[in-house]
Amino acid sequence: MSKLILQNKLTNLLESVNNANKSNWNLIEAGNWSDDYENISNLPKSYKCYDLSDSYSVGTEVVIKFQELQEYCKTISNTDIMLAVLYPPSGFIGWHTNSNNRLHNLICTWSENGNGMFKKAEDGKISEISDTSGWSFKKTYWSKENPIPHAITTNCNRITITFAHKWTTEVSALHEMLKDIS
């Protein structure tokens, strides 16, 4: 039952975003996209997105649906939502490492048509993981000892909600609840 309710809360948030009048929304922007991942910090210095938890950014209706998701998650999971944003076409979050945290993450991504990607740099090489249309999930671990530079770019609407916890078992349990959402 928890699984179905959680999936419904996520679907309700997505529907609220898709049905919203975005003409009154306010982008959160800093810097420009760059594929240079050298000399980056633990937090991103550049981004272009809408904050799904901020009524100034996306309006009250979307924030209400986000808060319903967040409150329900607190009843079934020990994970915290670390990021909840909509990247519009040409949106991005620049290179960063999240090395200020020691957390396991479940990155939940909804892509309008799959025209976006998650990038990471390891051993001097950039790998690109293309989005798929609809929902997809990535489990990650970021820490000071594991500072993997990563970023995203998109040419379509793309929602990212990242859940985090210090234990992988908590993130894996949440992943089990969400992995077959359509």
PDB file of C-alpha atoms in Angstrom:
ATOM      1  CA  MET A   1       0.000   0.000   0.000  1.00  0.00           C
ATOM      2  CA  SER A   2       2.846   2.433   0.870  1.00  0.00           C
ATOM      3  CA  LYS A   3       4.395   1.795  -2.519  1.00  0.00           C
ATOM      4  CA  LEU A   4       1.207   2.706  -4.378  1.00  0.00           C
ATOM      5  CA  ILE A   5       0.609   5.832  -2.282  1.00  0.00           C
ATOM      6  CA  LEU A   6       4.213   6.981  -2.809  1.00  0.00           C
ATOM      7  CA  GLN A   7       3.971   6.434  -6.552  1.00  0.00           C
ATOM      8  CA  ASN A   8       0.666   8.364  -6.592  1.00  0.00           C
ATOM      9  CA  LYS A   9       2.240  11.282  -4.709  1.00  0.00           C
ATOM     10  CA  LEU A  10       5.055  11.407  -7.255  1.00  0.00           C
ATOM     11  CA  THR A  11       2.568  11.196 -10.132  1.00  0.00           C
ATOM     12  CA  ASN A  12       0.457  13.973  -8.573  1.00  0.00           C
ATOM     13  CA  LEU A  13       3.519  16.221  -8.358  1.00  0.00           C
ATOM     14  CA  LEU A  14       4.366  15.524 -12.005  1.00  0.00           C
ATOM     15  CA  GLU A  15       0.785  16.252 -13.091  1.00  0.00           C
ATOM     16  CA  SER A  16       0.798  19.486 -11.098  1.00  0.00           C
ATOM     17  CA  VAL A  17       4.006  20.590 -12.836  1.00  0.00           C
ATOM     18  CA  ASN A  18       2.697  19.621 -16.278  1.00  0.00           C
ATOM     19  CA  ASN A  19      -0.664  21.376 -15.740  1.00  0.00           C
ATOM     20  CA  ALA A  20       0.744  24.556 -14.179  1.00  0.00           C
ATOM     21  CA  ASN A  21       0.654  27.946 -15.844  1.00  0.00           C
ATOM     22  CA  LYS A  22       4.415  28.428 -16.058  1.00  0.00           C
ATOM     23  CA  SER A  23       4.193  32.054 -17.226  1.00  0.00           C
ATOM     24  CA  ASN A  24       4.439  33.227 -13.588  1.00  0.00           C
ATOM     25  CA  TRP A  25       7.296  30.908 -12.655  1.00  0.00           C
ATOM     26  CA  ASN A  26      10.727  32.306 -11.827  1.00  0.00           C
ATOM     27  CA  LEU A  27      13.901  30.563 -12.968  1.00  0.00           C
ATOM     28  CA  ILE A  28      16.718  30.139 -10.522  1.00  0.00           C
ATOM     29  CA  GLU A  29      19.871  30.880 -12.479  1.00  0.00           C
ATOM     30  CA  ALA A  30      23.560  31.270 -11.788  1.00  0.00           C
ATOM     31  CA  GLY A  31      26.441  31.156 -14.223  1.00  0.00           C
ATOM     32  CA  ASN A  32      26.516  29.438 -17.583  1.00  0.00           C
ATOM     33  CA  TRP A  33      26.881  25.840 -18.697  1.00  0.00           C
ATOM     34  CA  SER A  34      30.460  24.702 -19.172  1.00  0.00           C
ATOM     35  CA  ASP A  35      31.848  21.247 -19.869  1.00  0.00           C
ATOM     36  CA  ASP A  36      34.955  22.139 -17.845  1.00  0.00           C
ATOM     37  CA  TYR A  37      34.946  19.940 -14.747  1.00  0.00           C
ATOM     38  CA  GLU A  38      38.391  20.939 -13.490  1.00  0.00           C
ATOM     39  CA  ASN A  39      38.679  23.026 -10.308  1.00  0.00           C
ATOM     40  CA  ILE A  40      35.082  22.499  -9.251  1.00  0.00           C
ATOM     41  CA  SER A  41      33.623  22.668  -5.768  1.00  0.00           C
ATOM     42  CA  ASN A  42      31.399  20.379  -3.782  1.00  0.00           C
ATOM     43  CA  LEU A  43      28.329  22.535  -4.596  1.00  0.00           C
ATOM     44  CA  PRO A  44      27.331  23.631  -8.104  1.00  0.00           C
ATOM     45  CA  LYS A  45      28.248  27.183  -9.081  1.00  0.00           C
ATOM     46  CA  SER A  46      26.026  27.238 -12.157  1.00  0.00           C
ATOM     47  CA  TYR A  47      22.455  26.092 -12.734  1.00  0.00           C
ATOM     48  CA  LYS A  48      19.249  26.932 -14.567  1.00  0.00           C
ATOM     49  CA  CYS A  49      16.147  25.372 -13.024  1.00  0.00           C
ATOM     50  CA  TYR A  50      12.936  25.832 -11.084  1.00  0.00           C
ATOM     51  CA  ASP A  51      12.873  24.885  -7.388  1.00  0.00           C
ATOM     52  CA  LEU A  52       9.834  22.643  -6.801  1.00  0.00           C
ATOM     53  CA  SER A  53       9.880  23.458  -3.078  1.00  0.00           C
ATOM     54  CA  ASP A  54       9.693  27.243  -3.524  1.00  0.00           C
ATOM     55  CA  SER A  55       6.400  28.994  -4.322  1.00  0.00           C
ATOM     56  CA  TYR A  56       8.261  32.025  -5.722  1.00  0.00           C
ATOM     57  CA  SER A  57       9.882  29.728  -8.268  1.00  0.00           C
ATOM     58  CA  VAL A  58       6.936  27.473  -9.222  1.00  0.00           C
ATOM     59  CA  GLY A  59       3.771  28.731  -7.543  1.00  0.00           C
ATOM     60  CA  THR A  60       1.656  27.451  -4.696  1.00  0.00           C
ATOM     61  CA  GLU A  61      -0.088  24.504  -6.397  1.00  0.00           C
ATOM     62  CA  VAL A  62       3.170  22.741  -7.272  1.00  0.00           C
ATOM     63  CA  VAL A  63       4.662  23.426  -3.835  1.00  0.00           C
ATOM     64  CA  ILE A  64       1.587  21.915  -2.160  1.00  0.00           C
ATOM     65  CA  LYS A  65       2.036  18.688  -4.177  1.00  0.00           C
ATOM     66  CA  PHE A  66       5.769  18.686  -3.392  1.00  0.00           C
ATOM     67  CA  GLN A  67       5.042  19.113   0.334  1.00  0.00           C
ATOM     68  CA  GLU A  68       2.529  16.251   0.215  1.00  0.00           C
ATOM     69  CA  LEU A  69       5.217  14.029  -1.310  1.00  0.00           C
ATOM     70  CA  GLN A  70       7.786  15.175   1.233  1.00  0.00           C
ATOM     71  CA  GLU A  71       5.467  14.656   4.212  1.00  0.00           C
ATOM     72  CA  TYR A  72       4.435  11.207   3.026  1.00  0.00           C
ATOM     73  CA  CYS A  73       8.060  10.205   2.527  1.00  0.00           C
ATOM     74  CA  LYS A  74       8.742  11.080   6.166  1.00  0.00           C
ATOM     75  CA  THR A  75       6.127   8.511   7.228  1.00  0.00           C
ATOM     76  CA  ILE A  76       7.559   5.615   5.195  1.00  0.00           C
ATOM     77  CA  SER A  77      11.266   6.365   4.801  1.00  0.00           C
ATOM     78  CA  ASN A  78      14.170   7.824   6.720  1.00  0.00           C
ATOM     79  CA  THR A  79      15.517   9.457   3.571  1.00  0.00           C
ATOM     80  CA  ASP A  80      15.573  13.221   3.080  1.00  0.00           C
ATOM     81  CA  ILE A  81      14.846  15.065  -0.147  1.00  0.00           C
ATOM     82  CA  MET A  82      18.053  16.913  -0.987  1.00  0.00           C
ATOM     83  CA  LEU A  83      17.006  18.345  -4.358  1.00  0.00           C
ATOM     84  CA  ALA A  84      13.683  18.797  -6.150  1.00  0.00           C
ATOM     85  CA  VAL A  85      13.869  20.796  -9.363  1.00  0.00           C
ATOM     86  CA  LEU A  86      12.503  21.121 -12.860  1.00  0.00           C
ATOM     87  CA  TYR A  87      15.114  21.808 -15.514  1.00  0.00           C
ATOM     88  CA  PRO A  88      13.470  23.446 -18.546  1.00  0.00           C
ATOM     89  CA  PRO A  89      14.758  22.953 -22.090  1.00  0.00           C
ATOM     90  CA  SER A  90      18.341  24.337 -22.018  1.00  0.00           C
ATOM     91  CA  GLY A  91      18.385  23.819 -18.236  1.00  0.00           C
ATOM     92  CA  PHE A  92      21.357  22.397 -16.374  1.00  0.00           C
ATOM     93  CA  ILE A  93      23.209  21.994 -13.126  1.00  0.00           C
ATOM     94  CA  GLY A  94      26.925  22.569 -13.494  1.00  0.00           C
ATOM     95  CA  TRP A  95      29.773  20.363 -12.416  1.00  0.00           C
ATOM     96  CA  HIS A  96      30.017  19.641  -8.698  1.00  0.00           C
ATOM     97  CA  THR A  97      30.983  16.734  -6.424  1.00  0.00           C
ATOM     98  CA  ASN A  98      28.660  16.780  -3.365  1.00  0.00           C
ATOM     99  CA  SER A  99      31.817  15.942  -1.410  1.00  0.00           C
ATOM    100  CA  ASN A 100      30.512  17.999   1.510  1.00  0.00           C
ATOM    101  CA  ASN A 101      28.214  15.027   2.290  1.00  0.00           C
ATOM    102  CA  ARG A 102      28.639  11.352   3.067  1.00  0.00           C
ATOM    103  CA  LEU A 103      25.354  10.148   1.667  1.00  0.00           C
ATOM    104  CA  HIS A 104      23.819   7.440  -0.429  1.00  0.00           C
ATOM    105  CA  ASN A 105      21.371   8.897  -2.937  1.00  0.00           C
ATOM    106  CA  LEU A 106      18.462   7.858  -5.072  1.00  0.00           C
ATOM    107  CA  ILE A 107      18.291  10.252  -8.001  1.00  0.00           C
ATOM    108  CA  CYS A 108      14.766  10.064  -9.422  1.00  0.00           C
ATOM    109  CA  THR A 109      14.542  11.620 -12.862  1.00  0.00           C
ATOM    110  CA  TRP A 110      11.533  12.230 -15.058  1.00  0.00           C
ATOM    111  CA  SER A 111      12.345  13.264 -18.618  1.00  0.00           C
ATOM    112  CA  GLU A 112       9.730  14.567 -21.026  1.00  0.00           C
ATOM    113  CA  ASN A 113      11.290  12.893 -24.062  1.00  0.00           C
ATOM    114  CA  GLY A 114      14.719  11.584 -23.031  1.00  0.00           C
ATOM    115  CA  ASN A 115      16.625  14.542 -24.469  1.00  0.00           C
ATOM    116  CA  GLY A 116      18.853  15.116 -21.452  1.00  0.00           C
ATOM    117  CA  MET A 117      21.802  13.488 -19.766  1.00  0.00           C
ATOM    118  CA  PHE A 118      23.671  12.888 -16.545  1.00  0.00           C
ATOM    119  CA  LYS A 119      27.422  13.366 -16.919  1.00  0.00           C
ATOM    120  CA  LYS A 120      30.179  12.214 -14.608  1.00  0.00           C
ATOM    121  CA  ALA A 121      33.953  12.452 -14.780  1.00  0.00           C
ATOM    122  CA  GLU A 122      36.137   9.604 -13.583  1.00  0.00           C
ATOM    123  CA  ASP A 123      39.800   8.947 -14.326  1.00  0.00           C
ATOM    124  CA  GLY A 124      39.964  11.987 -16.614  1.00  0.00           C
ATOM    125  CA  LYS A 125      37.098  10.806 -18.833  1.00  0.00           C
ATOM    126  CA  ILE A 126      33.542  12.094 -19.067  1.00  0.00           C
ATOM    127  CA  SER A 127      30.821   9.483 -19.319  1.00  0.00           C
ATOM    128  CA  GLU A 128      27.334  10.451 -20.380  1.00  0.00           C
ATOM    129  CA  ILE A 129      24.215   8.614 -19.299  1.00  0.00           C
ATOM    130  CA  SER A 130      21.347   9.590 -21.570  1.00  0.00           C
ATOM    131  CA  ASP A 131      17.913  10.065 -20.071  1.00  0.00           C
ATOM    132  CA  THR A 132      15.039   7.851 -21.057  1.00  0.00           C
ATOM    133  CA  SER A 133      11.551   9.182 -21.543  1.00  0.00           C
ATOM    134  CA  GLY A 134       9.574   8.935 -18.287  1.00  0.00           C
ATOM    135  CA  TRP A 135      11.021   7.958 -14.909  1.00  0.00           C
ATOM    136  CA  SER A 136      14.494   6.545 -14.283  1.00  0.00           C
ATOM    137  CA  PHE A 137      16.541   6.006 -11.121  1.00  0.00           C
ATOM    138  CA  LYS A 138      20.234   6.111 -10.233  1.00  0.00           C
ATOM    139  CA  LYS A 139      21.756   5.101  -6.916  1.00  0.00           C
ATOM    140  CA  THR A 140      24.935   6.983  -6.039  1.00  0.00           C
ATOM    141  CA  TYR A 141      27.268   7.601  -3.144  1.00  0.00           C
ATOM    142  CA  TRP A 142      29.030  10.933  -2.690  1.00  0.00           C
ATOM    143  CA  SER A 143      31.646  11.730  -0.069  1.00  0.00           C
ATOM    144  CA  LYS A 144      34.891  13.551   0.538  1.00  0.00           C
ATOM    145  CA  GLU A 145      36.699  10.274  -0.164  1.00  0.00           C
ATOM    146  CA  ASN A 146      34.669   9.742  -3.349  1.00  0.00           C
ATOM    147  CA  PRO A 147      34.495  13.187  -5.038  1.00  0.00           C
ATOM    148  CA  ILE A 148      33.071  12.259  -8.431  1.00  0.00           C
ATOM    149  CA  PRO A 149      32.387  15.340 -10.560  1.00  0.00           C
ATOM    150  CA  HIS A 150      28.924  15.213 -12.112  1.00  0.00           C
ATOM    151  CA  ALA A 151      26.457  17.503 -13.906  1.00  0.00           C
ATOM    152  CA  ILE A 152      23.278  17.399 -15.992  1.00  0.00           C
ATOM    153  CA  THR A 153      22.078  19.115 -19.128  1.00  0.00           C
ATOM    154  CA  THR A 154      18.747  18.861 -20.874  1.00  0.00           C
ATOM    155  CA  ASN A 155      16.928  20.008 -23.984  1.00  0.00           C
ATOM    156  CA  CYS A 156      13.502  19.045 -22.645  1.00  0.00           C
ATOM    157  CA  ASN A 157      11.603  19.368 -19.388  1.00  0.00           C
ATOM    158  CA  ARG A 158      13.360  17.218 -16.777  1.00  0.00           C
ATOM    159  CA  ILE A 159      12.507  16.772 -13.122  1.00  0.00           C
ATOM    160  CA  THR A 160      15.062  15.577 -10.598  1.00  0.00           C
ATOM    161  CA  ILE A 161      14.186  14.590  -7.051  1.00  0.00           C
ATOM    162  CA  THR A 162      17.095  13.286  -5.000  1.00  0.00           C
ATOM    163  CA  PHE A 163      16.521  11.300  -1.818  1.00  0.00           C
ATOM    164  CA  ALA A 164      19.477  10.743   0.517  1.00  0.00           C
ATOM    165  CA  HIS A 165      20.469   8.853   3.633  1.00  0.00           C
ATOM    166  CA  LYS A 166      23.705   7.784   5.279  1.00  0.00           C
ATOM    167  CA  TRP A 167      22.736   4.105   4.909  1.00  0.00           C
ATOM    168  CA  THR A 168      22.396   2.415   1.551  1.00  0.00           C
ATOM    169  CA  THR A 169      19.647   0.140   2.911  1.00  0.00           C
ATOM    170  CA  GLU A 170      17.306   3.138   3.334  1.00  0.00           C
ATOM    171  CA  VAL A 171      17.935   4.329  -0.218  1.00  0.00           C
ATOM    172  CA  SER A 172      17.545   0.793  -1.603  1.00  0.00           C
ATOM    173  CA  ALA A 173      14.216   0.325   0.198  1.00  0.00           C
ATOM    174  CA  LEU A 174      12.878   3.533  -1.331  1.00  0.00           C
ATOM    175  CA  HIS A 175      14.183   2.464  -4.739  1.00  0.00           C
ATOM    176  CA  GLU A 176      12.216  -0.792  -4.418  1.00  0.00           C
ATOM    177  CA  MET A 177       9.048   1.236  -3.879  1.00  0.00           C
ATOM    178  CA  LEU A 178       9.623   3.457  -6.888  1.00  0.00           C
ATOM    179  CA  LYS A 179      11.461   1.400  -9.488  1.00  0.00           C
ATOM    180  CA  ASP A 180       8.419   0.307 -11.510  1.00  0.00           C
ATOM    181  CA  ILE A 181       6.604   3.642 -11.610  1.00  0.00           C
ATOM    182  CA  SER A 182       5.527   4.506 -15.136  1.00  0.00           C
TER     183      SER A 182
END
